[in-house]
Coordinates of C-alpha atoms in Angstrom, one line a residue:
W684 CA 73.3 40.2 19.8
Q685 CA 74.4 44.0 20.0
V686 CA 73.3 45.7 23.3
D687 CA 75.0 49.1 22.7
R688 CA 77.8 51.1 21.8
T689 CA 80.2 53.8 23.4
E690 CA 80.8 57.1 22.4
V691 CA 83.9 57.2 19.5
I692 CA 87.1 58.6 21.4
R693 CA 89.4 60.0 18.8
T694 CA 93.5 59.5 18.6
C695 CA 94.0 57.8 22.3
I696 CA 95.2 54.7 23.3
N697 CA 93.8 55.1 26.7
P698 CA 90.2 55.7 26.5
V699 CA 88.0 56.1 29.0
F700 CA 84.3 55.7 28.0
S701 CA 81.9 57.8 29.4
K702 CA 78.7 55.9 28.1
L703 CA 76.9 54.0 30.9
F704 CA 75.6 50.7 29.7
T705 CA 72.2 49.5 31.6
V706 CA 71.5 46.0 32.2
D707 CA 69.0 43.7 34.2
F708 CA 70.6 41.9 36.5
Y709 CA 69.1 38.2 37.1
F710 CA 71.2 36.2 39.9
E711 CA 69.8 33.0 38.7
E712 CA 70.8 33.2 35.6
V713 CA 74.1 33.1 33.9
Q714 CA 74.5 36.2 31.7
R715 CA 77.4 36.3 29.5
L716 CA 78.5 39.2 28.2
R717 CA 81.1 40.3 25.3
F718 CA 82.9 43.3 25.1
E719 CA 84.5 44.4 21.9
V720 CA 86.7 47.4 20.9
H721 CA 86.9 48.8 17.8
D722 CA 89.3 51.2 16.0
I723 CA 87.3 53.1 13.5
S724 CA 89.5 55.1 10.9
S725 CA 88.6 59.4 11.3
N726 CA 86.6 59.6 8.0
H727 CA 83.8 56.3 8.8
N728 CA 82.1 55.4 11.9
G729 CA 80.7 52.6 10.1
L730 CA 82.2 48.9 12.1
K731 CA 82.8 47.1 8.4
E732 CA 85.7 49.8 7.9
A733 CA 86.9 49.6 11.4
D734 CA 89.7 47.4 13.2
F735 CA 89.3 45.2 15.5
L736 CA 91.2 45.7 18.4
G737 CA 90.3 42.4 21.0
G738 CA 87.0 41.1 22.6
M739 CA 86.8 39.8 26.2
E740 CA 84.2 37.4 27.3
C741 CA 82.4 37.0 30.7
T742 CA 79.4 36.9 32.9
L743 CA 77.5 39.9 34.5
G744 CA 78.0 38.0 37.8
Q745 CA 81.8 38.0 37.4
I746 CA 81.3 41.7 37.2
V747 CA 79.1 42.8 40.1
S748 CA 80.9 40.0 42.5
Q749 CA 84.4 42.0 41.5
R750 CA 82.7 45.2 41.2
K751 CA 85.5 46.0 38.7
L752 CA 86.8 43.5 36.5
S753 CA 90.0 43.6 34.2
K754 CA 90.7 41.3 31.7
S755 CA 92.9 41.0 28.7
L756 CA 91.5 41.8 25.3
L757 CA 91.8 38.7 22.8
K758 CA 92.0 39.1 19.0
H759 CA 90.9 36.5 16.6
G760 CA 92.2 33.1 17.5
N761 CA 92.1 33.8 20.7
T762 CA 95.8 35.6 21.6
A763 CA 96.2 38.3 23.8
G764 CA 98.0 41.2 23.2
K765 CA 99.3 43.2 25.7
S766 CA 95.6 45.5 25.9
S767 CA 93.4 45.2 28.3
I768 CA 89.8 46.6 29.0
T769 CA 88.2 47.1 32.6
V770 CA 84.6 46.8 33.5
I771 CA 83.1 48.7 36.8
A772 CA 79.6 48.0 37.7
E773 CA 77.3 50.0 40.0
E774 CA 73.3 49.7 41.1
L775 CA 70.8 51.5 39.9
S776 CA 68.5 50.8 42.8
G777 CA 65.0 51.2 43.4
N778 CA 65.2 53.2 46.7
D779 CA 63.9 50.4 49.5
D780 CA 64.7 53.1 52.0
Y781 CA 62.1 53.9 54.7
V782 CA 61.4 56.7 57.2
E783 CA 60.1 56.8 60.6
L784 CA 58.3 60.2 61.0
S785 CA 56.9 61.5 64.2
F786 CA 54.8 64.8 64.2
S787 CA 53.3 67.3 66.6
A788 CA 50.8 70.3 66.8
R789 CA 50.6 72.8 69.1
K790 CA 47.6 75.9 69.3
L791 CA 45.4 74.6 66.7
D792 CA 42.1 76.0 65.8
D793 CA 39.3 75.1 67.8
K794 CA 36.7 74.0 65.6
D795 CA 34.1 72.1 68.1
F796 CA 31.3 73.9 69.9
F797 CA 31.3 72.0 73.1
S798 CA 34.9 70.4 73.4
K799 CA 38.2 70.9 71.6
S800 CA 39.2 70.1 67.9
D801 CA 40.0 66.3 67.3
P802 CA 42.9 66.5 65.1
F803 CA 44.1 64.3 62.2
L804 CA 47.2 64.8 59.5
E805 CA 47.3 64.2 55.9
I806 CA 50.5 63.9 54.1
F807 CA 50.1 64.0 50.2
R808 CA 52.6 63.7 47.7
V809 CA 52.1 65.9 44.6
N810 CA 52.8 64.3 41.4
D811 CA 54.6 65.4 38.0
D812 CA 51.0 65.9 36.9
A813 CA 49.9 67.6 39.6
T814 CA 47.8 65.3 40.5
Q815 CA 47.6 64.5 44.6
Q816 CA 48.3 61.3 46.2
L817 CA 47.4 60.5 50.2
V818 CA 50.7 59.5 51.6
H819 CA 49.4 58.8 55.0
R820 CA 46.7 59.7 57.2
T821 CA 47.5 59.7 61.5
E822 CA 44.9 58.3 63.5
V823 CA 42.4 61.2 65.1
V824 CA 43.5 62.6 68.8
M825 CA 40.1 63.2 70.2
N826 CA 39.6 67.2 72.3
N827 CA 43.2 68.1 71.9
L828 CA 44.2 71.7 70.4
N829 CA 48.7 70.3 71.3
P830 CA 48.2 66.6 69.4
A831 CA 51.2 64.2 69.6
W832 CA 50.3 61.9 66.9
K833 CA 51.9 58.6 66.4
T834 CA 54.6 57.6 64.8
F835 CA 54.5 55.9 61.5
K836 CA 56.6 54.5 58.9
V837 CA 56.7 55.1 54.9
S838 CA 58.7 54.3 52.2
V839 CA 61.0 56.7 50.6
N840 CA 59.4 55.8 47.4
S841 CA 55.7 56.0 48.1
L842 CA 56.5 59.9 50.2
C843 CA 58.3 61.3 47.3
S844 CA 59.0 58.9 44.6
G845 CA 62.6 58.9 45.6
D846 CA 62.9 63.0 44.7
Q847 CA 63.7 64.8 47.7
D848 CA 62.1 68.1 46.2
R849 CA 59.3 66.8 45.5
R850 CA 56.0 68.6 47.1
L851 CA 54.3 67.3 49.9
K852 CA 51.3 69.0 50.7
C853 CA 50.1 68.3 54.5
I854 CA 46.6 68.9 55.8
V855 CA 45.1 69.3 59.3
W856 CA 41.6 68.6 59.4
D857 CA 39.0 68.2 62.8
W858 CA 37.7 64.9 62.5
D859 CA 33.9 64.8 62.9
S860 CA 31.7 61.8 63.3
N861 CA 29.3 62.3 60.3
G862 CA 32.4 62.0 58.0
K863 CA 32.5 66.1 57.3
H864 CA 35.2 66.6 58.8
D865 CA 36.1 70.6 59.3
F866 CA 39.2 72.1 57.5
I867 CA 42.3 73.7 60.2
G868 CA 44.7 74.5 57.9
E869 CA 47.6 73.5 55.5
F870 CA 51.4 73.6 54.7
S871 CA 53.9 72.7 52.3
S872 CA 57.0 70.9 52.2
T873 CA 59.8 68.3 51.1
F874 CA 61.5 65.4 52.2
K875 CA 64.3 67.5 51.9
E876 CA 63.2 69.9 54.4
M877 CA 62.2 66.8 56.7
R878 CA 65.3 65.5 57.0
G879 CA 66.2 68.5 59.1
A880 CA 64.7 66.8 61.9
M881 CA 67.6 64.4 62.4
E882 CA 69.4 64.0 65.3
G883 CA 67.6 65.6 68.1
R884 CA 66.3 68.7 66.1
Q885 CA 63.0 69.9 65.1
V886 CA 61.4 71.4 61.9
Q887 CA 58.3 73.7 62.4
W888 CA 55.6 74.7 59.8
E889 CA 52.5 77.2 60.1
C890 CA 49.4 75.4 59.5
I891 CA 47.7 78.3 57.0
N892 CA 43.7 78.7 56.5
P893 CA 43.6 80.0 53.0
K894 CA 40.3 81.7 53.7
Y895 CA 41.2 83.4 57.0
K896 CA 44.3 84.7 55.4
V897 CA 42.1 86.6 53.1
K898 CA 39.5 87.7 55.4
K899 CA 41.1 87.9 58.8
K900 CA 43.4 91.1 59.1
N901 CA 45.5 90.1 61.7
Y902 CA 45.6 86.7 61.0
K903 CA 48.9 84.7 61.8
N904 CA 48.2 81.1 61.3
S905 CA 45.8 78.2 63.0
G906 CA 48.6 76.6 64.5
I907 CA 52.0 75.3 64.5
V908 CA 52.9 71.2 63.1
I909 CA 56.1 70.3 64.1
L910 CA 58.2 67.7 63.1
N911 CA 60.0 65.4 66.4
Q912 CA 62.2 62.9 64.5
C913 CA 62.8 61.9 61.1
K914 CA 65.1 58.8 61.0
I915 CA 66.2 57.0 57.9
H916 CA 66.1 53.3 57.6
K917 CA 68.3 51.9 54.6
M918 CA 67.4 48.8 53.2
H919 CA 70.2 47.1 51.5
S920 CA 69.7 45.6 48.0
F921 CA 71.5 41.8 47.3
L922 CA 74.0 43.8 45.3
D923 CA 75.3 45.9 48.2
Y924 CA 76.3 42.9 49.9
I925 CA 77.7 41.4 46.9
M926 CA 79.3 44.4 45.9
G927 CA 80.6 45.0 49.6
G928 CA 82.7 41.9 49.4
C929 CA 79.6 39.0 50.7
Q930 CA 81.0 35.6 49.1
I931 CA 78.4 33.1 48.8
Q932 CA 79.8 29.5 50.1
F933 CA 78.5 26.8 48.2
T934 CA 78.5 23.2 49.2
V935 CA 77.1 19.9 47.8
A936 CA 75.8 17.1 49.2
I937 CA 75.1 13.9 47.4
D938 CA 73.0 11.0 48.1
F939 CA 74.8 7.8 47.7
T940 CA 71.8 5.4 49.1
A941 CA 71.2 2.1 48.0
S942 CA 67.6 3.4 46.5
N943 CA 69.6 4.8 43.5
G944 CA 70.1 1.7 42.2
D945 CA 73.8 0.1 41.6
P946 CA 76.3 2.6 39.4
R947 CA 77.2 0.1 37.2
N948 CA 73.2 -0.8 35.9
S949 CA 72.5 1.7 33.4
C950 CA 69.1 2.0 35.0
S951 CA 70.8 3.6 38.1
L952 CA 70.5 7.0 38.8
H953 CA 74.3 7.3 39.2
Y954 CA 74.6 5.7 36.6
I955 CA 78.1 6.8 34.8
H956 CA 77.0 7.4 31.2
P957 CA 80.1 8.0 28.7
Y958 CA 78.4 10.6 26.6
Q959 CA 75.7 12.4 29.0
P960 CA 75.5 13.2 32.7
N961 CA 73.0 12.1 35.0
E962 CA 70.9 13.5 36.7
Y963 CA 73.3 14.3 39.8
L964 CA 75.9 16.0 37.6
K965 CA 72.9 17.9 35.7
A966 CA 71.6 19.7 38.6
L967 CA 74.7 20.0 39.9
V968 CA 76.4 22.0 37.3
A969 CA 73.2 23.9 36.6
V970 CA 72.9 25.2 40.2
G971 CA 77.0 25.2 40.5
E972 CA 77.8 27.0 37.4
I973 CA 75.9 29.9 38.8
C974 CA 76.9 30.0 42.3
Q975 CA 80.8 30.1 41.4
D976 CA 80.6 33.4 40.1
Y977 CA 79.9 35.0 43.8
D978 CA 83.2 32.8 45.3
S979 CA 86.6 34.2 44.8
D980 CA 88.3 31.2 45.9
K981 CA 86.1 28.6 43.5
M982 CA 86.8 25.4 46.2
F983 CA 83.4 24.1 46.9
P984 CA 83.4 21.4 50.1
A985 CA 81.4 18.4 48.7
F986 CA 80.1 15.7 50.6
G987 CA 78.1 12.3 50.5
F988 CA 75.9 10.7 52.7
G989 CA 73.9 7.2 52.9
A990 CA 77.3 5.0 52.0
R991 CA 79.5 2.8 53.5
I992 CA 82.8 4.4 53.2
P993 CA 86.7 2.6 52.5
P994 CA 88.7 1.5 54.7
E995 CA 86.1 -0.1 57.2
Y996 CA 83.3 0.5 55.3
K997 CA 81.3 2.2 58.3
V998 CA 78.4 4.2 57.1
S999 CA 78.4 7.8 56.6
H1000 CA 76.2 10.5 56.3
D1001 CA 78.5 13.5 56.1
F1002 CA 82.1 12.3 54.2
A1003 CA 84.1 13.9 51.7
I1004 CA 83.7 12.5 48.4
N1005 CA 87.5 13.5 47.9
F1006 CA 87.9 11.2 50.9
N1007 CA 90.0 14.0 52.7
E1008 CA 88.1 14.9 55.8
D1009 CA 90.7 17.6 56.4
N1010 CA 90.1 19.3 53.4
P1011 CA 87.0 18.0 51.5
E1012 CA 87.2 20.9 49.1
C1013 CA 87.2 20.5 45.2
A1014 CA 89.2 22.8 43.0
G1015 CA 85.8 24.3 40.7
I1016 CA 82.6 22.5 39.9
Q1017 CA 84.6 20.2 37.6
G1018 CA 86.6 19.2 40.5
V1019 CA 83.2 18.3 42.5
V1020 CA 82.2 16.5 38.9
E1021 CA 85.4 14.4 39.2
A1022 CA 85.5 13.6 42.5
Y1023 CA 82.3 12.7 42.0
Q1024 CA 83.2 10.4 39.3
S1025 CA 86.4 8.6 41.1
C1026 CA 84.4 7.9 44.6
L1027 CA 81.4 6.2 43.1
P1028 CA 83.0 2.5 42.0
K1029 CA 85.1 3.0 45.9
L1030 CA 81.6 3.4 47.8
Q1031 CA 78.9 0.7 49.0
L1032 CA 75.5 2.1 48.7
Y1033 CA 73.8 1.6 51.7
G1034 CA 71.6 4.0 53.8
P1035 CA 69.3 5.1 55.8
T1036 CA 68.7 8.7 54.2
N1037 CA 69.5 10.9 56.6
I1038 CA 70.3 14.7 55.6
A1039 CA 70.3 16.5 59.4
P1040 CA 74.0 15.8 60.0
I1041 CA 74.9 17.2 56.6
I1042 CA 72.7 20.6 57.3
Q1043 CA 74.2 20.8 60.8
K1044 CA 77.6 20.3 59.5
V1045 CA 77.5 23.5 57.2
A1046 CA 75.5 25.2 60.1
K1047 CA 78.2 24.6 61.9
S1048 CA 80.2 27.0 59.4
A1049 CA 77.8 29.3 59.0
S1050 CA 77.5 30.0 63.0
E1051 CA 81.2 30.7 63.3
E1052 CA 80.4 33.3 60.2
T1053 CA 78.2 35.1 62.9
N1054 CA 80.7 35.8 65.2
T1055 CA 82.5 38.4 62.9
K1056 CA 79.0 40.5 62.9
E1057 CA 79.5 41.2 59.5
A1058 CA 78.4 40.6 56.1
S1059 CA 81.7 38.6 54.7
Q1060 CA 80.3 34.8 53.9
Y1061 CA 76.7 33.4 53.3
F1062 CA 76.4 29.7 52.9
I1063 CA 74.5 27.8 50.4
L1064 CA 74.0 24.0 50.5
L1065 CA 72.7 22.1 47.3
I1066 CA 71.3 18.5 48.3
L1067 CA 70.4 16.1 46.0
T1068 CA 68.5 13.2 47.2
D1069 CA 66.5 10.7 45.5
G1070 CA 64.1 9.8 48.1
V1071 CA 62.1 9.8 51.2
I1072 CA 64.0 11.5 54.3
T1073 CA 64.6 9.0 56.8
D1074 CA 65.6 11.5 59.8
M1075 CA 62.5 13.7 59.6
A1076 CA 62.4 15.0 62.9
D1077 CA 66.4 16.0 63.5
T1078 CA 66.0 17.7 59.8
R1079 CA 62.9 20.0 60.9
E1080 CA 65.2 20.7 64.2
A1081 CA 68.2 21.7 62.2
I1082 CA 66.4 23.3 59.5
V1083 CA 64.8 25.8 62.4
H1084 CA 68.2 26.0 63.8
A1085 CA 70.1 27.0 60.5
S1086 CA 67.3 29.8 59.8
H1087 CA 68.7 31.7 62.3
L1088 CA 72.3 31.6 60.7
P1089 CA 73.7 33.3 57.3
M1090 CA 72.4 30.0 55.1
S1091 CA 70.3 28.5 52.5
V1092 CA 69.7 25.0 51.8
I1093 CA 68.2 23.9 47.9
I1094 CA 67.0 20.6 47.5
V1095 CA 67.1 18.9 44.5
G1096 CA 64.9 15.8 44.3
V1097 CA 66.6 13.1 41.4
G1098 CA 64.3 10.2 40.2
N1099 CA 60.7 9.8 40.5
A1100 CA 60.1 8.9 44.3
D1101 CA 57.6 10.4 46.4
F1102 CA 58.7 13.9 47.7
S1103 CA 55.9 15.0 49.4
D1104 CA 57.9 15.1 52.6
M1105 CA 60.1 17.8 50.7
Q1106 CA 57.3 20.1 49.8
M1107 CA 56.8 20.1 53.7
L1108 CA 60.1 21.6 54.9
D1109 CA 60.2 24.4 51.6
G1110 CA 58.0 26.3 54.0
D1111 CA 55.8 27.9 50.7
D1112 CA 52.8 26.4 51.7
G1113 CA 52.9 27.0 55.8
I1114 CA 55.3 27.6 58.5
L1115 CA 57.7 24.9 58.8
R1116 CA 58.2 23.7 63.1
S1117 CA 60.9 22.1 64.7
P1118 CA 59.2 18.8 66.6
K1119 CA 59.2 21.1 69.6
G1120 CA 56.8 23.7 67.9
E1121 CA 59.6 26.0 67.2
P1122 CA 58.9 27.9 64.2
V1123 CA 61.4 28.7 61.1
L1124 CA 62.9 32.4 61.5
R1125 CA 62.7 32.9 57.8
D1126 CA 62.1 30.3 54.9
I1127 CA 65.5 29.3 53.9
V1128 CA 64.6 25.8 52.0
Q1129 CA 64.3 25.6 48.4
F1130 CA 62.8 22.1 47.2
V1131 CA 62.5 21.4 43.0
P1132 CA 61.5 18.2 41.8
F1133 CA 64.1 17.1 38.8
R1134 CA 61.3 15.2 36.8
N1135 CA 59.9 18.6 35.9
F1136 CA 63.0 19.8 34.6
K1137 CA 64.1 16.8 32.4
H1138 CA 63.4 18.3 29.2
A1139 CA 63.9 21.7 29.9
S1140 CA 67.4 23.2 30.0
P1141 CA 69.8 23.8 32.7
A1142 CA 69.1 27.3 32.9
A1143 CA 65.4 26.7 33.9
L1144 CA 66.5 24.4 36.6
A1145 CA 69.1 26.7 38.1
K1146 CA 66.3 29.6 37.4
S1147 CA 63.1 27.7 39.9
V1148 CA 66.1 26.4 42.5
L1149 CA 68.2 30.1 42.8
A1150 CA 65.4 32.5 42.5
E1151 CA 64.6 33.2 46.2
V1152 CA 68.9 33.2 47.3
P1153 CA 68.9 37.3 46.9
N1154 CA 66.0 37.3 48.9
Q1155 CA 67.0 35.1 51.9
V1156 CA 70.4 36.8 51.2
V1157 CA 69.0 40.0 52.1
D1158 CA 66.6 39.3 54.9
Y1159 CA 68.9 37.2 57.0
Y1160 CA 71.9 40.9 56.9
N1161 CA 69.0 43.2 57.0
G1162 CA 67.2 41.3 59.9
K1163 CA 70.3 41.7 61.8
G1164 CA 70.8 45.1 60.8
I1165 CA 74.2 43.9 59.2
K1166 CA 75.5 46.5 56.3
P1167 CA 77.1 45.4 53.6
K1168 CA 81.2 45.2 54.5
C1169 CA 82.9 47.8 52.7
M1170 CA 80.0 50.5 51.3
S1171 CA 81.3 51.1 48.4
E1172 CA 82.1 54.7 47.2
Y1173 CA 78.5 54.9 45.0
E1174 CA 76.6 53.7 48.0
S1175 CA 77.8 56.8 50.0
S1176 CA 76.9 59.0 47.1
R1177 CA 73.9 57.8 46.3
T1178 CA 71.1 60.7 47.2
L1179 CA 69.5 59.4 49.9
A1180 CA 72.2 57.8 52.1
P1181 CA 71.3 59.4 55.6

């Protein structure tokens, strides 16, 4: 399925194409792309007549996580020649920045008979079709011709639809209890002009009543409106952080409690079938395949819990499935699959189902990361479990603690147990609290029962499990006021960078 093609560049062996392709990006999907380069003969622009110079396949995730991806162009039969292709990504962001404005006025006209005017200010955005949209109405300041209105916040999108030169119409009224407010005066501005009130400067406008201007000979104005400050708050997107070099550190934890059934028995959830993967493997691969594009070293720590492990056969709730406690990392998702398959025969499935130790283990790494005060690593813990959690109080405590750290927890329930406890950990139905009553700072748990996806594609499971992750990453870093690590060149050239 062809999305688009570039312009033709004539007689050139190092072409730089100017055409931009716009592609929707979904973190929770593996979006496979293929690029093909063709040599078109001078008298013909059809691809049928063209020579195929080579193709390259990758995922959109690989491009955005590296921001600049270079790969060899492969000829038919997947042979690599000398040529390569470079793809550069940049985000076309919807602008989520917001501004803080504080207005005051002086010497406004007095409209009231027995007291002074009660002024309020309205700001309208003038749309392309000349209609006006109210953006903000201030509170009323009673009996005051020199009011200072409260500072307010508004998104750049609603203020000017991202266009700094869009006209803003501002009207000052004198409030009346009967709803027939008296017009004091108006002025026109733009967001570009309002930005002049940054770094301690002020911007001011004469407030004009057009009727008075026509009628009164020596009419100057009906008062002055002053913008005392304009602060721009930058909201960074998920891609800002990923393209700024933030790595997603992906950790897997697998339930080896006895309730899974003996792995040698074909009814067991851990049964290793010669031809088709069990539910644990399906869930691991579906989620892991997406996360691996955002992790540069492709090394994934993998742990097990609820088993007796060699050589002493003591119960452990956070053992490395490669049995190397000093380095629990496996190479790629395939490495995790192999470590899982080779550890199964060596374990004694046991219990209970305690998941707090593994959450605490990843939280320890995530809290070390917080010392850097930068967006360099965000941790995702995937817990695959078949059952009811036995250390619920400790788990709630661990999740509340983890909600203050750069991490998210994904729990996939395998098998047909009663997962109602799990739904409680996933704060979608209400706020999760620790046993002491402390609420989670942000919702970091996503629970999905695998049985809902038994007959769906692995992509549907991954989508359901990972869709909330980008917002969780953004909420964490924006909430802490942490900017993307290296602000990319395109960021600083974005029109609304302060």
